[in-house]
mmCIF file of C-alpha atoms in Angstrom:
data_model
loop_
_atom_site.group_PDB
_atom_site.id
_atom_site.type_symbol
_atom_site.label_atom_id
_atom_site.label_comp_id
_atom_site.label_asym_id
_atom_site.label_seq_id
_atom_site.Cartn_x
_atom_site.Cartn_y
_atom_site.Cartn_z
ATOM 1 C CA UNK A 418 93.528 162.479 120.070
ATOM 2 C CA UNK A 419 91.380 161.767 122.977
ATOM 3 C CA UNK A 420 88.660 164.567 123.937
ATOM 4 C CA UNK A 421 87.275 164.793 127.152
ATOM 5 C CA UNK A 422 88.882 162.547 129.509
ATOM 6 C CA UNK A 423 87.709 161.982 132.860
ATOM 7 C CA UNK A 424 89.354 161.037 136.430
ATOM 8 C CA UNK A 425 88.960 159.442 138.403
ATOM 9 C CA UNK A 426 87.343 156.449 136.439
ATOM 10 C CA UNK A 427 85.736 155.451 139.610
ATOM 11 C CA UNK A 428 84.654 156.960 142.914
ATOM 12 C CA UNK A 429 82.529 155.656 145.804
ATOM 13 C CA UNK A 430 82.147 158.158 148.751
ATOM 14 C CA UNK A 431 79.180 157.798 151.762
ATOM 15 C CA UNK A 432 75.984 159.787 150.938
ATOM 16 C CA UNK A 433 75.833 163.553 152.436
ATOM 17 C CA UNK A 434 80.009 163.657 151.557
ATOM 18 C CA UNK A 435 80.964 165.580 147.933
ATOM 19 C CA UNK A 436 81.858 164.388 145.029
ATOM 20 C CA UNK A 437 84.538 165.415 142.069
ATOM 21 C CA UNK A 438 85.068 164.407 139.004
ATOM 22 C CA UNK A 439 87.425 165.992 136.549
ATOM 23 C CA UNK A 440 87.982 166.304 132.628
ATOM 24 C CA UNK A 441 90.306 167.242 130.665
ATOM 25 C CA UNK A 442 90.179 168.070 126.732
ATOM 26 C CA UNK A 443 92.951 168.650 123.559
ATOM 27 C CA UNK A 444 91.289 171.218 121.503
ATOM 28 C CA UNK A 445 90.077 174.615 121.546
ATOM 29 C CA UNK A 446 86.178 174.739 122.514
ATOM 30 C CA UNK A 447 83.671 176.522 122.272
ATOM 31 C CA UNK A 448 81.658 174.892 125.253
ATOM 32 C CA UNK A 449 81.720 171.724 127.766
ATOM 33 C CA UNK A 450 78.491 169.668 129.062
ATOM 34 C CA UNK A 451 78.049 167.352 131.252
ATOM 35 C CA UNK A 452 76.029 164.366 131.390
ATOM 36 C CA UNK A 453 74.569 161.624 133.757
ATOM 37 C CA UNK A 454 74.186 158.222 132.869
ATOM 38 C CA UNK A 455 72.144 155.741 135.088
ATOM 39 C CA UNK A 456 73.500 152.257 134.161
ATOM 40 C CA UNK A 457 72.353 150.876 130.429
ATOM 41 C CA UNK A 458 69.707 154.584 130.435
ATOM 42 C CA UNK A 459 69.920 157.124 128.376
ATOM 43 C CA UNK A 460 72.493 160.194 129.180
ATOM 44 C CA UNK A 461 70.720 163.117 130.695
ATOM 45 C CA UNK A 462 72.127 166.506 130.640
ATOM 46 C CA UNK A 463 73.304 168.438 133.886
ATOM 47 C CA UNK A 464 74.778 171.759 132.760
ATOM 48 C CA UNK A 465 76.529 173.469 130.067
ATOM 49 C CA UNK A 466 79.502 176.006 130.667
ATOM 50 C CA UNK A 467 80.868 177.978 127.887
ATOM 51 C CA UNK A 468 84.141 178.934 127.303
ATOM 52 C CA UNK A 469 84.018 182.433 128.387
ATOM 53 C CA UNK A 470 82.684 181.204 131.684
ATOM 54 C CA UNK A 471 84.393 179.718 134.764
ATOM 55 C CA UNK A 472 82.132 178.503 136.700
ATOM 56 C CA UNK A 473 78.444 177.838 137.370
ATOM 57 C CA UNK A 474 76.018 176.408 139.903
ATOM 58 C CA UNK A 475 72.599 174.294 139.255
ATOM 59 C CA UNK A 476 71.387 173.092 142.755
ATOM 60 C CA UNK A 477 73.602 170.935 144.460
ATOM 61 C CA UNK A 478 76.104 170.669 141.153
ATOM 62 C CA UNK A 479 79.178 173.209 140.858
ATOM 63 C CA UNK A 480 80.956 173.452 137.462
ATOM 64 C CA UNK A 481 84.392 174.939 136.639
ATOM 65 C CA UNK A 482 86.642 175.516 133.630
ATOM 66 C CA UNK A 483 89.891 176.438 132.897
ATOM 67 C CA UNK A 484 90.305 176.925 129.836
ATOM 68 C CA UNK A 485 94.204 177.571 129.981
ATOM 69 C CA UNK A 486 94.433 173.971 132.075
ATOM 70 C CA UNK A 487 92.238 172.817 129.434
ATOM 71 C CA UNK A 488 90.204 171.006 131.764
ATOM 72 C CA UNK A 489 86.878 170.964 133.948
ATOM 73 C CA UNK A 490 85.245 169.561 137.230
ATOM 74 C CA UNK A 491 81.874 168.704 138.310
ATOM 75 C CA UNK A 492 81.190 169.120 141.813
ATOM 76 C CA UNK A 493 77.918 166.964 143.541
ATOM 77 C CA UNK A 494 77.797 168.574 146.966
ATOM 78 C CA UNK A 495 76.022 166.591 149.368
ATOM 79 C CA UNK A 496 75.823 163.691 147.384
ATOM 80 C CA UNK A 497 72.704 161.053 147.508
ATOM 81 C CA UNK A 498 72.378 157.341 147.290
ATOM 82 C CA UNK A 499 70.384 158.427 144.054
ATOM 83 C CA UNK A 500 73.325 160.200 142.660
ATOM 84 C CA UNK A 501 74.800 156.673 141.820
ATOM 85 C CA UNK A 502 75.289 156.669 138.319
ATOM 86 C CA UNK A 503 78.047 157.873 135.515
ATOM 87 C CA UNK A 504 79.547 161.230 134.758
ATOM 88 C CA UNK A 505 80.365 162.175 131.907
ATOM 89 C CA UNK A 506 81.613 165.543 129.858
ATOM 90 C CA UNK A 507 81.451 166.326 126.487
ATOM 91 C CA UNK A 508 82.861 168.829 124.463
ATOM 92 C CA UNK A 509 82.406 169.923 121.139
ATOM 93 C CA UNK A 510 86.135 170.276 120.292
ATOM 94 C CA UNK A 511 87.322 172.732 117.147
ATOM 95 C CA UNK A 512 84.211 171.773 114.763
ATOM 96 C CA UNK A 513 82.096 173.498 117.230
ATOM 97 C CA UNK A 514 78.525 172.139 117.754
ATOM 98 C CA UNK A 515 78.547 169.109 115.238
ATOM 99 C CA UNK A 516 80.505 167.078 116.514
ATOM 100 C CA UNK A 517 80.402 166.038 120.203
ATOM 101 C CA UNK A 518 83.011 164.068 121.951
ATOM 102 C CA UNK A 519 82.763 162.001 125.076
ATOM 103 C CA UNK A 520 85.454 160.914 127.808
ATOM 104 C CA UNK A 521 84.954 157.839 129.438
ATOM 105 C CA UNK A 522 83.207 158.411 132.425
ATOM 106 C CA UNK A 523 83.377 158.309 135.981
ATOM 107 C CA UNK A 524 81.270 155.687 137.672
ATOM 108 C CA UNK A 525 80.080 157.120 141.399
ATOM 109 C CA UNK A 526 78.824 155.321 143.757
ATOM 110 C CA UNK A 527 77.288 157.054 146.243
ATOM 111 C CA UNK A 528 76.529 154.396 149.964
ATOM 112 C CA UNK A 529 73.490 154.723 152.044
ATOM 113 C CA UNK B 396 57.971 168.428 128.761
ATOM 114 C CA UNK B 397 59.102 167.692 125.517
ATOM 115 C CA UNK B 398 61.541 164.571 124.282
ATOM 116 C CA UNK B 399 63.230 162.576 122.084
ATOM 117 C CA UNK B 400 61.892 159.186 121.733
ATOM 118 C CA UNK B 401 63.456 156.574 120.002
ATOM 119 C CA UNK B 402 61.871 152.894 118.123
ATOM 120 C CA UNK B 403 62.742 150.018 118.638
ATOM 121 C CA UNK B 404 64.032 149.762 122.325
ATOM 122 C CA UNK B 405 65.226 146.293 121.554
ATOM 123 C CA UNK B 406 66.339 145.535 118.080
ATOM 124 C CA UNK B 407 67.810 141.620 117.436
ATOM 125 C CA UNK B 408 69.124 141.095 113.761
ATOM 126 C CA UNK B 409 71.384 138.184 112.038
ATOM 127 C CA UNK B 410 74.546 139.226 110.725
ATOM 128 C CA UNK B 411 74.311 140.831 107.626
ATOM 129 C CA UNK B 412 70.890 142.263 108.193
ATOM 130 C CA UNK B 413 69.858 145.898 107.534
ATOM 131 C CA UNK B 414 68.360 147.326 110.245
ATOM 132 C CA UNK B 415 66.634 151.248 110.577
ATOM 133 C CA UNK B 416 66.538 152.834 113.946
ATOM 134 C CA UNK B 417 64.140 155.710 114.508
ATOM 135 C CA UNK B 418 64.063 158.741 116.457
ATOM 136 C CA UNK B 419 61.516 161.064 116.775
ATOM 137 C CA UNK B 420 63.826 164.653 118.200
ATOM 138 C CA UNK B 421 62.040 167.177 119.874
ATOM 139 C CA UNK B 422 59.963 169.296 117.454
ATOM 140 C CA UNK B 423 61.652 172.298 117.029
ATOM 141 C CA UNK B 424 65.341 171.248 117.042
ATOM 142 C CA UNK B 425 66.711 171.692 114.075
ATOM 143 C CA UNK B 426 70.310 169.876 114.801
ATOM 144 C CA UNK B 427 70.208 165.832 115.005
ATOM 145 C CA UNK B 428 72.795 163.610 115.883
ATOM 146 C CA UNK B 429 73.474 160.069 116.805
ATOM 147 C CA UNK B 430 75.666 158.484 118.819
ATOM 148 C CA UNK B 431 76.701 154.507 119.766
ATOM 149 C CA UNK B 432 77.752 153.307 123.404
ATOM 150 C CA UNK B 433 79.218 149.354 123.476
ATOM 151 C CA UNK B 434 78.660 147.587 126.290
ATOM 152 C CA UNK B 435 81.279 149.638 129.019
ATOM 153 C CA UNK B 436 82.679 151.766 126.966
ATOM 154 C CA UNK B 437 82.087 155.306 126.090
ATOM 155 C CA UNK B 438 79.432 157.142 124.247
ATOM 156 C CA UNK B 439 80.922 157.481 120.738
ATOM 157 C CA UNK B 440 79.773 160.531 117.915
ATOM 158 C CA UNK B 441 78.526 158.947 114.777
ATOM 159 C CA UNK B 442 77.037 162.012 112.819
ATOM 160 C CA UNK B 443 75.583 165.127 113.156
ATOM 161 C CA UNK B 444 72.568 166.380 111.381
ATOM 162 C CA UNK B 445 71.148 169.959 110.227
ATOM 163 C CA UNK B 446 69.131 171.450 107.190
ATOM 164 C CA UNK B 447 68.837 167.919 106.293
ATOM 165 C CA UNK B 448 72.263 167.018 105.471
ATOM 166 C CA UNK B 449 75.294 165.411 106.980
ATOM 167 C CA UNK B 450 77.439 168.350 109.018
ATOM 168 C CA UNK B 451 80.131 165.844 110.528
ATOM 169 C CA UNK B 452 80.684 162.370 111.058
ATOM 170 C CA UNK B 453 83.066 160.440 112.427
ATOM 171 C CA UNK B 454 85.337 157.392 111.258
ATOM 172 C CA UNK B 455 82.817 155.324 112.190
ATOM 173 C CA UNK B 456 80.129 156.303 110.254
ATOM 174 C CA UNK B 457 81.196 154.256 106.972
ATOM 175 C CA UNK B 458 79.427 153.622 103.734
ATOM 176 C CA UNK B 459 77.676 151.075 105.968
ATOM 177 C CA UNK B 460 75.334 153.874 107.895
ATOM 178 C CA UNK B 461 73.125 156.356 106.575
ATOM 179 C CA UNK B 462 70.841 159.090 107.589
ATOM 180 C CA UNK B 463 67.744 160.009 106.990
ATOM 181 C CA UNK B 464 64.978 162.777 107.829
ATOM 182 C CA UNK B 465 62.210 161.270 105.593
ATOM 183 C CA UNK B 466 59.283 163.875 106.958
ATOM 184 C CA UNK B 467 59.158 166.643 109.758
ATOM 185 C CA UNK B 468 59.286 164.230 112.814
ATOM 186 C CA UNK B 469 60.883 161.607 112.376
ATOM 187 C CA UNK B 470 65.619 160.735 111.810
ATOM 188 C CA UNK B 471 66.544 157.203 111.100
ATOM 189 C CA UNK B 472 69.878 155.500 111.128
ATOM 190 C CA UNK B 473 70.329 152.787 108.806
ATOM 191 C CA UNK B 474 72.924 150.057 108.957
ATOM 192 C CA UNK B 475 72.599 148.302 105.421
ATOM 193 C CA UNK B 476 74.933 144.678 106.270
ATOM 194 C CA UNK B 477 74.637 144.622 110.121
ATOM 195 C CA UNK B 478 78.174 143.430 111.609
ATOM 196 C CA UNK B 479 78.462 141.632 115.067
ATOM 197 C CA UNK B 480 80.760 144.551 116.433
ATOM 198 C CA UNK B 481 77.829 146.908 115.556
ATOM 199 C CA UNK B 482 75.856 145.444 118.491
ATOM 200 C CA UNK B 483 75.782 148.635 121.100
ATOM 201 C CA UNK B 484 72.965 150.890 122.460
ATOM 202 C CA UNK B 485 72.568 153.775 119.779
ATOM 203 C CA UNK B 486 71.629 157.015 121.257
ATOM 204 C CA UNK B 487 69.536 160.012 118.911
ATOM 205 C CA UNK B 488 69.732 163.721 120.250
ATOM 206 C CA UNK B 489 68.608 166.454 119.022
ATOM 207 C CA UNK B 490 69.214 170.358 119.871
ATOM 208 C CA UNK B 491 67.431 174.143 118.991
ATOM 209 C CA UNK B 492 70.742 175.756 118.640
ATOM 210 C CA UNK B 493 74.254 174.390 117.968
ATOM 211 C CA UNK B 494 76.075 175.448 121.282
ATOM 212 C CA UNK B 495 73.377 174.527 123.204
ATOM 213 C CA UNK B 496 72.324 171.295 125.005
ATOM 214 C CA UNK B 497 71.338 168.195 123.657
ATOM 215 C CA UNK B 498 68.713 166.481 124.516
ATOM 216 C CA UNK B 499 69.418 162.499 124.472
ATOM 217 C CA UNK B 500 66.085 159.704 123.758
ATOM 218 C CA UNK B 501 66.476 156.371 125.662
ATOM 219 C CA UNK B 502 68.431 154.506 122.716
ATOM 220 C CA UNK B 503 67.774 151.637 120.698
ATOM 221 C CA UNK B 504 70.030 148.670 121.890
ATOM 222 C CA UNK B 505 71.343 146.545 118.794
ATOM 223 C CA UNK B 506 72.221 143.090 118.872
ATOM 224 C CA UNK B 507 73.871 141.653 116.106
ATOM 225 C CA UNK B 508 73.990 137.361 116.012
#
């Protein structure tokens, strides 16, 4: 079963406007991340929200879960030309912490 | 601020070929993993890592690939007959508790001729 699915798979908005992206797992988790991926980089990690939590804030990124929905969304308020890059979350499904799953992404491209 | 680093950045191999990537986690993370990406597609689990054993791995991580923390720094992946459809960007992480962030290195990208 597919684990961490994203929409929309693409998403190009004007800088200063906000962005969402949205995931949705199968399983039971214990918590959801999610990454950044500038094109052929590494993945760099943006914020982790735990299942007992709904939602949480780091600068100008908003997080929420619903755990009942089974899915998540990444807010990027006030997006930048430098936010251009992939989204993606990853969850670490019933095995709990060893074994990570990634959706596919949402490419954003954010215009000057 | 501490990272993962990761040798080679470029690796180019014939078919067939073994090849060892190395990674280098953060010192004191005790939970490794790697993890492949082909060329537009997603970033796909290969195996996880801790008390230097194998805690999961996924259908992809055949009797092909192995793992390996030789001394207190460094985790290898090995691919012992290199395959073309093994050419991807392989990404090591490592993490200092199980539910908490990983911390990704730059990856390795593998071409296979």
């Amino acid at each position: 079963s597919q684990q961490g699915e994203e929409d929309p798979q693409a998403l190009s908005i004007q800088e200063g406007e906000n962005a969402t992206m949205n995931c949705s797992y199968k399983t039971s988790i214990n918590n959801l991340q999610w990454y950044r991926q500038n094109s052929g980089r590494g993945l760099v990690h943006l914020i982790l929200i735990r299942s007992n939590e709904r939602e949480k804030h780091s600068g100008r990124l908003r997080v929420t879960l619903d755990t009942s929905k089974k899915s998540s969304s990444l807010l990027i308020t006030a997006s930048r030309a430098a936010d251009t890059a992939s989204y993606f979350c990853a969850t670490d499904g019933s095995t709990g912490g060893f074994k990570t799953i990634f959706g596919a992404g949402t490419r954003l491209f954010v215009k000057a | 601020e501490p990272e993962v680093t990761q040798t080679p950045s470029h690796q180019v191999t014939q078919m067939g070929q073994e090849v060892i990537l190395r990674c280098v986690p953060i010192s004191n993370h005790l939970y490794f993993y790697w993890y492949r990406q082909i060329l537009g597609q997603k970033v796909e689990f290969l195996v996880s890592f801790y008390n230097n054993e194998i805690s999961e791995k996924s259908e992809i991580f055949d009797d092909q690939f192995s793992v390996e923390r030789p001394d207190g720094s460094n985790f290898t992946l090995k691919i012992r007959s290199t395959k073309l459809e093994d050419s991807a960007m392989y990404f090591c992480a490592s993490s200092g508790l199980i539910d908490n962030e990983q911390f990704f290195g730059p990856g390795t990208r593998l071409t296979v001729l």
